[in-house]
Amino acid sequence: MVCVIQEVRLGNGTAVTYFILLGLTNRTDLKGLLFGSFLLIYTMTLMGNLGMMALIHADPHLHTPMYFFLSTLSFIDICYSSVVTPRLLHGHRAISFRACIAQMYFFFFFGSTEFFLLATMAYDRYLAICHPLRYPVLMNGRACARLALASWVSGFLTPFLPTAFISQLPFCGTNRINHFFCDTGPLLRLSTGDTHVADILVFLVSVVVVLSSFLLTLTSYTLIVSAICRIPSATGRHKAFATCASHLTVVIIFYGTVIFMYIRPGSGRASNMDKVVSVFYAIIIPLLNPVIYTLRNRDKVDVPTGPSNLHLLH
């Protein structure tokens, strides 16, 4: 494809270019297969998450904190996947500088929001299992709304500084991004300026977001496991663990892939393996979330469980 470059002069004299996303592969024989696969995945992602949101809204038995957060997670997954997949399906590899920066911002906005929401859901499971008698008071409608809003606000603010900093870097050389979307690592390598501070900033923000939410999640599940182990009945332990097994599965998958991409040494190199992992957490995980929760949450009623009210298990 012929490279199209348009220069626009801003106040700081930085040249704004149209970048070319190189995509996943240059093999023409795989393009049809990849297009069909991603179209199917994206369609199922929309249908699965919208269907879960509709079901939770329609069924009064599901109007509980756990399913409120799950409905919010489904909405985030729709937004998260829609930032990347439609452009990937469109096949138009040219993207303006402003559109590239916007895609990068919204990708990390929704990704960070999901991290904070997963930590919030872990806290919800901790209260349900470890403080079952106080759970309806501690996790009432107002508390749920505030926690969800805090996740959204935190996610909105998190990528603002790195994005603003990257947007001011000069891009006057090659315009070919070795990725299928505007990720920070591949984009920073195209800058003709000093990116040392930007690299450190992106890394620190990633560490703060991932580790803060991970530590809260880990603390919640440590207390949950401790409480479950005190349940004398094996059936009681199994049912108590089943209330958070789906969430724990999602946490392990999401955290594992993102840590591999952004926090490991030498992250952001956009090798073929990195791009495959990016496909997994950017496109496939939003599809897996409703599937995992649908398979694991067989009971329609969110029953608080814990050592002090084992008789509620049925």
CSV table of C-alpha atoms in Angstrom, one decimal:
chain,number,residue,atom,x,y,z
A,1,MET,CA,0.0,0.0,0.0
A,2,VAL,CA,1.3,3.5,-0.9
A,3,CYS,CA,2.1,5.6,2.1
A,4,VAL,CA,0.0,8.7,2.4
A,5,ILE,CA,1.4,11.5,4.5
A,6,GLN,CA,-0.3,14.8,5.2
A,7,GLU,CA,1.5,17.5,7.2
A,8,VAL,CA,-0.2,20.0,9.4
A,9,ARG,CA,1.6,22.7,11.3
A,10,LEU,CA,0.6,23.1,14.9
A,11,GLY,CA,1.6,25.9,17.3
A,12,ASN,CA,4.8,24.0,18.3
A,13,GLY,CA,5.8,23.3,14.7
A,14,THR,CA,5.4,19.5,15.1
A,15,ALA,CA,4.6,17.7,11.8
A,16,VAL,CA,1.5,15.5,12.1
A,17,THR,CA,1.5,12.5,9.8
A,18,TYR,CA,-0.8,9.8,8.7
A,19,PHE,CA,0.5,6.5,10.0
A,20,ILE,CA,0.2,3.1,8.4
A,21,LEU,CA,-0.8,0.2,10.6
A,22,LEU,CA,1.1,-2.8,9.3
A,23,GLY,CA,-1.4,-5.2,10.9
A,24,LEU,CA,-0.9,-8.8,12.0
A,25,THR,CA,0.6,-10.2,8.9
A,26,ASN,CA,1.5,-9.4,5.3
A,27,ARG,CA,0.4,-12.8,4.0
A,28,THR,CA,-2.5,-12.2,1.6
A,29,ASP,CA,-3.7,-15.8,1.9
A,30,LEU,CA,-4.5,-15.3,5.6
A,31,LYS,CA,-6.4,-12.0,5.2
A,32,GLY,CA,-9.7,-13.6,4.4
A,33,LEU,CA,-9.4,-16.1,7.2
A,34,LEU,CA,-8.5,-13.4,9.7
A,35,PHE,CA,-11.3,-11.1,8.6
A,36,GLY,CA,-13.9,-13.9,9.0
A,37,SER,CA,-12.5,-14.9,12.4
A,38,PHE,CA,-12.4,-11.4,13.8
A,39,LEU,CA,-15.8,-10.5,12.3
A,40,LEU,CA,-17.3,-13.6,14.0
A,41,ILE,CA,-15.6,-12.8,17.3
A,42,TYR,CA,-16.7,-9.2,17.3
A,43,THR,CA,-20.3,-10.1,16.5
A,44,MET,CA,-20.3,-12.7,19.3
A,45,THR,CA,-18.8,-10.2,21.6
A,46,LEU,CA,-21.5,-7.7,20.9
A,47,MET,CA,-24.3,-10.2,21.1
A,48,GLY,CA,-22.9,-11.9,24.3
A,49,ASN,CA,-22.4,-8.7,26.2
A,50,LEU,CA,-25.5,-7.0,25.1
A,51,GLY,CA,-27.5,-10.2,25.8
A,52,MET,CA,-26.1,-10.4,29.3
A,53,MET,CA,-26.9,-6.7,30.0
A,54,ALA,CA,-30.5,-7.2,28.7
A,55,LEU,CA,-30.9,-10.4,30.8
A,56,ILE,CA,-29.7,-8.7,34.0
A,57,HIS,CA,-31.9,-5.7,33.3
A,58,ALA,CA,-35.0,-7.9,32.6
A,59,ASP,CA,-34.7,-10.4,35.5
A,60,PRO,CA,-35.5,-8.8,38.9
A,61,HIS,CA,-33.7,-11.8,40.6
A,62,LEU,CA,-30.4,-10.5,39.1
A,63,HIS,CA,-30.8,-6.9,40.4
A,64,THR,CA,-27.9,-7.6,42.9
A,65,PRO,CA,-24.5,-5.9,43.3
A,66,MET,CA,-22.6,-8.7,41.7
A,67,TYR,CA,-24.8,-8.6,38.5
A,68,PHE,CA,-24.8,-4.8,38.5
A,69,PHE,CA,-21.0,-4.8,38.3
A,70,LEU,CA,-21.2,-7.7,35.8
A,71,SER,CA,-23.5,-5.6,33.6
A,72,THR,CA,-21.0,-2.7,33.9
A,73,LEU,CA,-18.2,-5.0,32.9
A,74,SER,CA,-20.1,-6.1,29.8
A,75,PHE,CA,-20.6,-2.5,28.7
A,76,ILE,CA,-16.9,-1.8,29.2
A,77,ASP,CA,-16.0,-4.9,27.1
A,78,ILE,CA,-18.2,-3.6,24.3
A,79,CYS,CA,-16.4,-0.3,24.3
A,80,TYR,CA,-13.0,-1.8,24.8
A,81,SER,CA,-13.4,-4.2,21.8
A,82,SER,CA,-15.0,-1.5,19.6
A,83,VAL,CA,-11.9,0.8,20.0
A,84,VAL,CA,-9.8,-1.7,18.0
A,85,THR,CA,-11.8,-4.3,16.1
A,86,PRO,CA,-13.9,-2.2,13.7
A,87,ARG,CA,-10.8,-0.5,12.2
A,88,LEU,CA,-9.1,-3.9,12.0
A,89,LEU,CA,-12.1,-5.3,10.1
A,90,HIS,CA,-12.3,-2.2,7.8
A,91,GLY,CA,-8.8,-3.0,6.5
A,92,HIS,CA,-7.9,0.6,5.9
A,93,ARG,CA,-4.4,0.8,7.4
A,94,ALA,CA,-3.9,4.6,7.1
A,95,ILE,CA,-4.8,6.5,10.3
A,96,SER,CA,-4.3,10.2,11.1
A,97,PHE,CA,-2.1,11.3,14.0
A,98,ARG,CA,-5.1,12.6,15.9
A,99,ALA,CA,-7.1,9.4,15.3
A,100,CYS,CA,-4.1,7.4,16.4
A,101,ILE,CA,-3.7,9.3,19.7
A,102,ALA,CA,-7.5,9.1,20.3
A,103,GLN,CA,-7.5,5.3,19.7
A,104,MET,CA,-4.6,4.9,22.1
A,105,TYR,CA,-6.3,7.0,24.8
A,106,PHE,CA,-9.6,5.3,24.7
A,107,PHE,CA,-8.0,1.8,24.6
A,108,PHE,CA,-6.2,2.5,27.8
A,109,PHE,CA,-9.2,4.4,29.2
A,110,PHE,CA,-11.5,1.4,28.9
A,111,GLY,CA,-8.6,-1.1,29.8
A,112,SER,CA,-7.8,0.8,33.0
A,113,THR,CA,-11.5,1.1,33.9
A,114,GLU,CA,-11.8,-2.7,33.6
A,115,PHE,CA,-8.8,-3.2,35.9
A,116,PHE,CA,-10.4,-1.0,38.6
A,117,LEU,CA,-13.8,-2.6,38.1
A,118,LEU,CA,-12.4,-6.1,38.5
A,119,ALA,CA,-10.8,-5.0,41.8
A,120,THR,CA,-14.2,-3.6,42.8
A,121,MET,CA,-15.8,-6.9,42.0
A,122,ALA,CA,-13.2,-8.7,44.1
A,123,TYR,CA,-14.1,-6.4,47.0
A,124,ASP,CA,-17.8,-7.2,46.5
A,125,ARG,CA,-17.1,-10.9,46.7
A,126,TYR,CA,-15.0,-10.3,49.8
A,127,LEU,CA,-18.0,-8.6,51.5
A,128,ALA,CA,-20.5,-11.2,50.3
A,129,ILE,CA,-18.4,-14.1,51.7
A,130,CYS,CA,-16.6,-12.6,54.7
A,131,HIS,CA,-19.4,-10.2,56.0
A,132,PRO,CA,-22.6,-11.8,54.7
A,133,LEU,CA,-24.9,-10.4,57.4
A,134,ARG,CA,-23.7,-6.8,56.8
A,135,TYR,CA,-23.4,-7.3,53.1
A,136,PRO,CA,-26.8,-5.8,52.1
A,137,VAL,CA,-26.0,-2.6,54.1
A,138,LEU,CA,-22.4,-2.3,53.0
A,139,MET,CA,-23.0,-2.9,49.4
A,140,ASN,CA,-26.3,-1.1,48.8
A,141,GLY,CA,-27.4,0.7,45.6
A,142,ARG,CA,-25.6,3.9,46.5
A,143,ALA,CA,-22.4,2.2,47.4
A,144,CYS,CA,-22.5,0.2,44.1
A,145,ALA,CA,-23.0,3.4,42.0
A,146,ARG,CA,-20.2,5.2,43.8
A,147,LEU,CA,-17.7,2.3,43.3
A,148,ALA,CA,-18.7,2.0,39.6
A,149,LEU,CA,-18.3,5.7,39.1
A,150,ALA,CA,-14.9,5.7,40.9
A,151,SER,CA,-13.8,3.0,38.4
A,152,TRP,CA,-14.9,5.1,35.4
A,153,VAL,CA,-13.3,8.3,36.7
A,154,SER,CA,-10.0,6.5,37.6
A,155,GLY,CA,-9.9,4.9,34.2
A,156,PHE,CA,-10.6,8.2,32.5
A,157,LEU,CA,-7.8,10.1,34.3
A,158,THR,CA,-5.2,7.3,34.2
A,159,PRO,CA,-4.1,7.6,30.5
A,160,PHE,CA,-4.5,11.4,30.3
A,161,LEU,CA,-0.9,12.3,31.2
A,162,PRO,CA,0.9,9.7,29.1
A,163,THR,CA,-1.3,10.5,26.1
A,164,ALA,CA,-0.8,14.2,26.4
A,165,PHE,CA,2.9,13.7,26.7
A,166,ILE,CA,3.1,11.4,23.7
A,167,SER,CA,1.0,13.7,21.6
A,168,GLN,CA,3.6,16.4,21.9
A,169,LEU,CA,6.5,14.3,20.7
A,170,PRO,CA,7.8,15.0,17.2
A,171,PHE,CA,7.0,12.4,14.5
A,172,CYS,CA,8.9,13.3,11.4
A,173,GLY,CA,10.4,10.0,10.2
A,174,THR,CA,8.9,6.7,9.2
A,175,ASN,CA,5.1,6.4,9.5
A,176,ARG,CA,4.8,2.6,9.7
A,177,ILE,CA,3.5,1.3,13.0
A,178,ASN,CA,4.3,-2.4,13.4
A,179,HIS,CA,1.0,-3.2,15.1
A,180,PHE,CA,-2.7,-3.5,14.3
A,181,PHE,CA,-3.6,-0.6,16.5
A,182,CYS,CA,-1.9,2.5,18.0
A,183,ASP,CA,-0.2,1.0,21.1
A,184,THR,CA,2.2,3.0,23.1
A,185,GLY,CA,5.4,1.0,22.5
A,186,PRO,CA,5.2,0.8,18.7
A,187,LEU,CA,4.2,4.5,18.5
A,188,LEU,CA,7.0,5.7,20.7
A,189,ARG,CA,9.6,4.0,18.6
A,190,LEU,CA,8.5,6.1,15.6
A,191,SER,CA,9.2,9.4,17.4
A,192,THR,CA,12.2,11.3,16.3
A,193,GLY,CA,12.5,13.0,19.7
A,194,ASP,CA,13.7,11.8,23.1
A,195,THR,CA,11.2,9.2,24.3
A,196,HIS,CA,13.0,8.3,27.5
A,197,VAL,CA,10.7,10.2,29.8
A,198,ALA,CA,7.6,9.0,27.9
A,199,ASP,CA,8.8,5.3,28.2
A,200,ILE,CA,9.2,5.7,31.9
A,201,LEU,CA,5.9,7.5,32.3
A,202,VAL,CA,4.0,4.8,30.4
A,203,PHE,CA,5.7,2.1,32.4
A,204,LEU,CA,5.0,3.8,35.8
A,205,VAL,CA,1.4,4.4,35.0
A,206,SER,CA,1.0,0.8,33.9
A,207,VAL,CA,2.6,-0.5,37.0
A,208,VAL,CA,0.5,1.7,39.3
A,209,VAL,CA,-2.8,0.7,37.6
A,210,VAL,CA,-2.1,-3.0,37.4
A,211,LEU,CA,-0.4,-3.4,40.8
A,212,SER,CA,-2.8,-1.3,42.7
A,213,SER,CA,-5.8,-3.1,41.4
A,214,PHE,CA,-4.0,-6.5,41.6
A,215,LEU,CA,-3.0,-5.9,45.3
A,216,LEU,CA,-6.6,-5.1,46.1
A,217,THR,CA,-7.8,-8.1,44.3
A,218,LEU,CA,-5.2,-10.3,45.9
A,219,THR,CA,-6.0,-9.1,49.3
A,220,SER,CA,-9.7,-9.7,48.8
A,221,TYR,CA,-9.1,-13.2,47.6
A,222,THR,CA,-6.7,-14.0,50.4
A,223,LEU,CA,-9.4,-13.1,52.9
A,224,ILE,CA,-12.0,-15.0,50.9
A,225,VAL,CA,-9.9,-18.2,50.8
A,226,SER,CA,-9.2,-17.9,54.5
A,227,ALA,CA,-13.0,-17.6,55.2
A,228,ILE,CA,-13.8,-20.5,52.8
A,229,CYS,CA,-11.3,-22.8,54.5
A,230,ARG,CA,-13.1,-22.3,57.8
A,231,ILE,CA,-16.4,-23.7,56.4
A,232,PRO,CA,-16.6,-27.2,57.8
A,233,SER,CA,-18.7,-28.7,55.0
A,234,ALA,CA,-17.0,-29.6,51.7
A,235,THR,CA,-20.3,-28.7,49.9
A,236,GLY,CA,-20.4,-25.4,51.6
A,237,ARG,CA,-16.8,-24.7,50.6
A,238,HIS,CA,-17.5,-25.6,47.0
A,239,LYS,CA,-20.6,-23.4,46.9
A,240,ALA,CA,-18.9,-20.5,48.5
A,241,PHE,CA,-16.0,-20.7,46.1
A,242,ALA,CA,-18.4,-21.0,43.1
A,243,THR,CA,-19.7,-17.5,43.8
A,244,CYS,CA,-16.3,-16.0,42.9
A,245,ALA,CA,-14.7,-18.6,40.6
A,246,SER,CA,-15.8,-16.9,37.4
A,247,HIS,CA,-14.5,-13.6,38.5
A,248,LEU,CA,-11.2,-15.2,39.5
A,249,THR,CA,-10.9,-16.9,36.1
A,250,VAL,CA,-11.4,-13.5,34.3
A,251,VAL,CA,-8.8,-11.8,36.6
A,252,ILE,CA,-6.1,-14.4,36.0
A,253,ILE,CA,-6.6,-14.3,32.2
A,254,PHE,CA,-6.8,-10.5,31.9
A,255,TYR,CA,-3.9,-9.7,34.4
A,256,GLY,CA,-1.7,-12.4,32.9
A,257,THR,CA,-1.8,-11.1,29.3
A,258,VAL,CA,-1.6,-7.4,30.2
A,259,ILE,CA,1.4,-8.0,32.6
A,260,PHE,CA,3.1,-9.9,29.8
A,261,MET,CA,2.6,-7.0,27.4
A,262,TYR,CA,3.3,-3.9,29.5
A,263,ILE,CA,5.2,-4.7,32.7
A,264,ARG,CA,7.6,-7.5,31.8
A,265,PRO,CA,11.2,-6.5,30.8
A,266,GLY,CA,11.5,-5.4,27.2
A,267,SER,CA,7.7,-5.0,26.8
A,268,GLY,CA,6.2,-3.1,23.9
A,269,ARG,CA,8.6,-4.4,21.2
A,270,ALA,CA,5.6,-5.4,19.0
A,271,SER,CA,7.1,-8.8,18.0
A,272,ASN,CA,4.9,-11.4,16.4
A,273,MET,CA,4.3,-12.9,19.8
A,274,ASP,CA,3.4,-9.6,21.3
A,275,LYS,CA,0.8,-9.0,18.5
A,276,VAL,CA,-0.7,-12.4,19.1
A,277,VAL,CA,-1.0,-11.6,22.9
A,278,SER,CA,-2.5,-8.2,22.0
A,279,VAL,CA,-5.2,-9.9,19.9
A,280,PHE,CA,-6.0,-12.1,22.9
A,281,TYR,CA,-6.5,-9.3,25.5
A,282,ALA,CA,-7.9,-6.7,23.1
A,283,ILE,CA,-10.3,-8.8,21.0
A,284,ILE,CA,-10.8,-12.3,22.5
A,285,ILE,CA,-11.1,-11.5,26.3
A,286,PRO,CA,-14.2,-9.2,25.8
A,287,LEU,CA,-15.8,-12.3,24.2
A,288,LEU,CA,-14.6,-14.7,26.9
A,289,ASN,CA,-16.0,-12.7,29.8
A,290,PRO,CA,-19.7,-13.3,29.2
A,291,VAL,CA,-19.0,-16.9,28.3
A,292,ILE,CA,-17.1,-17.5,31.5
A,293,TYR,CA,-19.7,-15.9,33.7
A,294,THR,CA,-22.5,-17.7,31.9
A,295,LEU,CA,-20.9,-21.0,32.4
A,296,ARG,CA,-19.9,-20.5,36.0
A,297,ASN,CA,-22.8,-18.6,37.4
A,298,ARG,CA,-25.5,-21.2,37.1
A,299,ASP,CA,-27.5,-19.8,40.0
A,300,LYS,CA,-29.6,-16.8,39.1
A,301,VAL,CA,-29.8,-15.5,42.6
A,302,ASP,CA,-26.7,-13.9,44.2
A,303,VAL,CA,-26.7,-15.6,47.7
A,304,PRO,CA,-24.2,-14.2,50.2
A,305,THR,CA,-22.2,-17.0,51.7
A,306,GLY,CA,-19.9,-17.3,54.6
A,307,PRO,CA,-19.0,-19.2,57.7
A,308,SER,CA,-21.5,-17.3,59.8
A,309,ASN,CA,-24.6,-18.1,57.6
A,310,LEU,CA,-23.8,-21.5,56.1
A,311,HIS,CA,-27.5,-22.3,56.4
A,312,LEU,CA,-28.3,-19.9,53.5
A,313,LEU,CA,-26.5,-22.3,51.0
A,314,HIS,CA,-28.9,-24.4,49.1
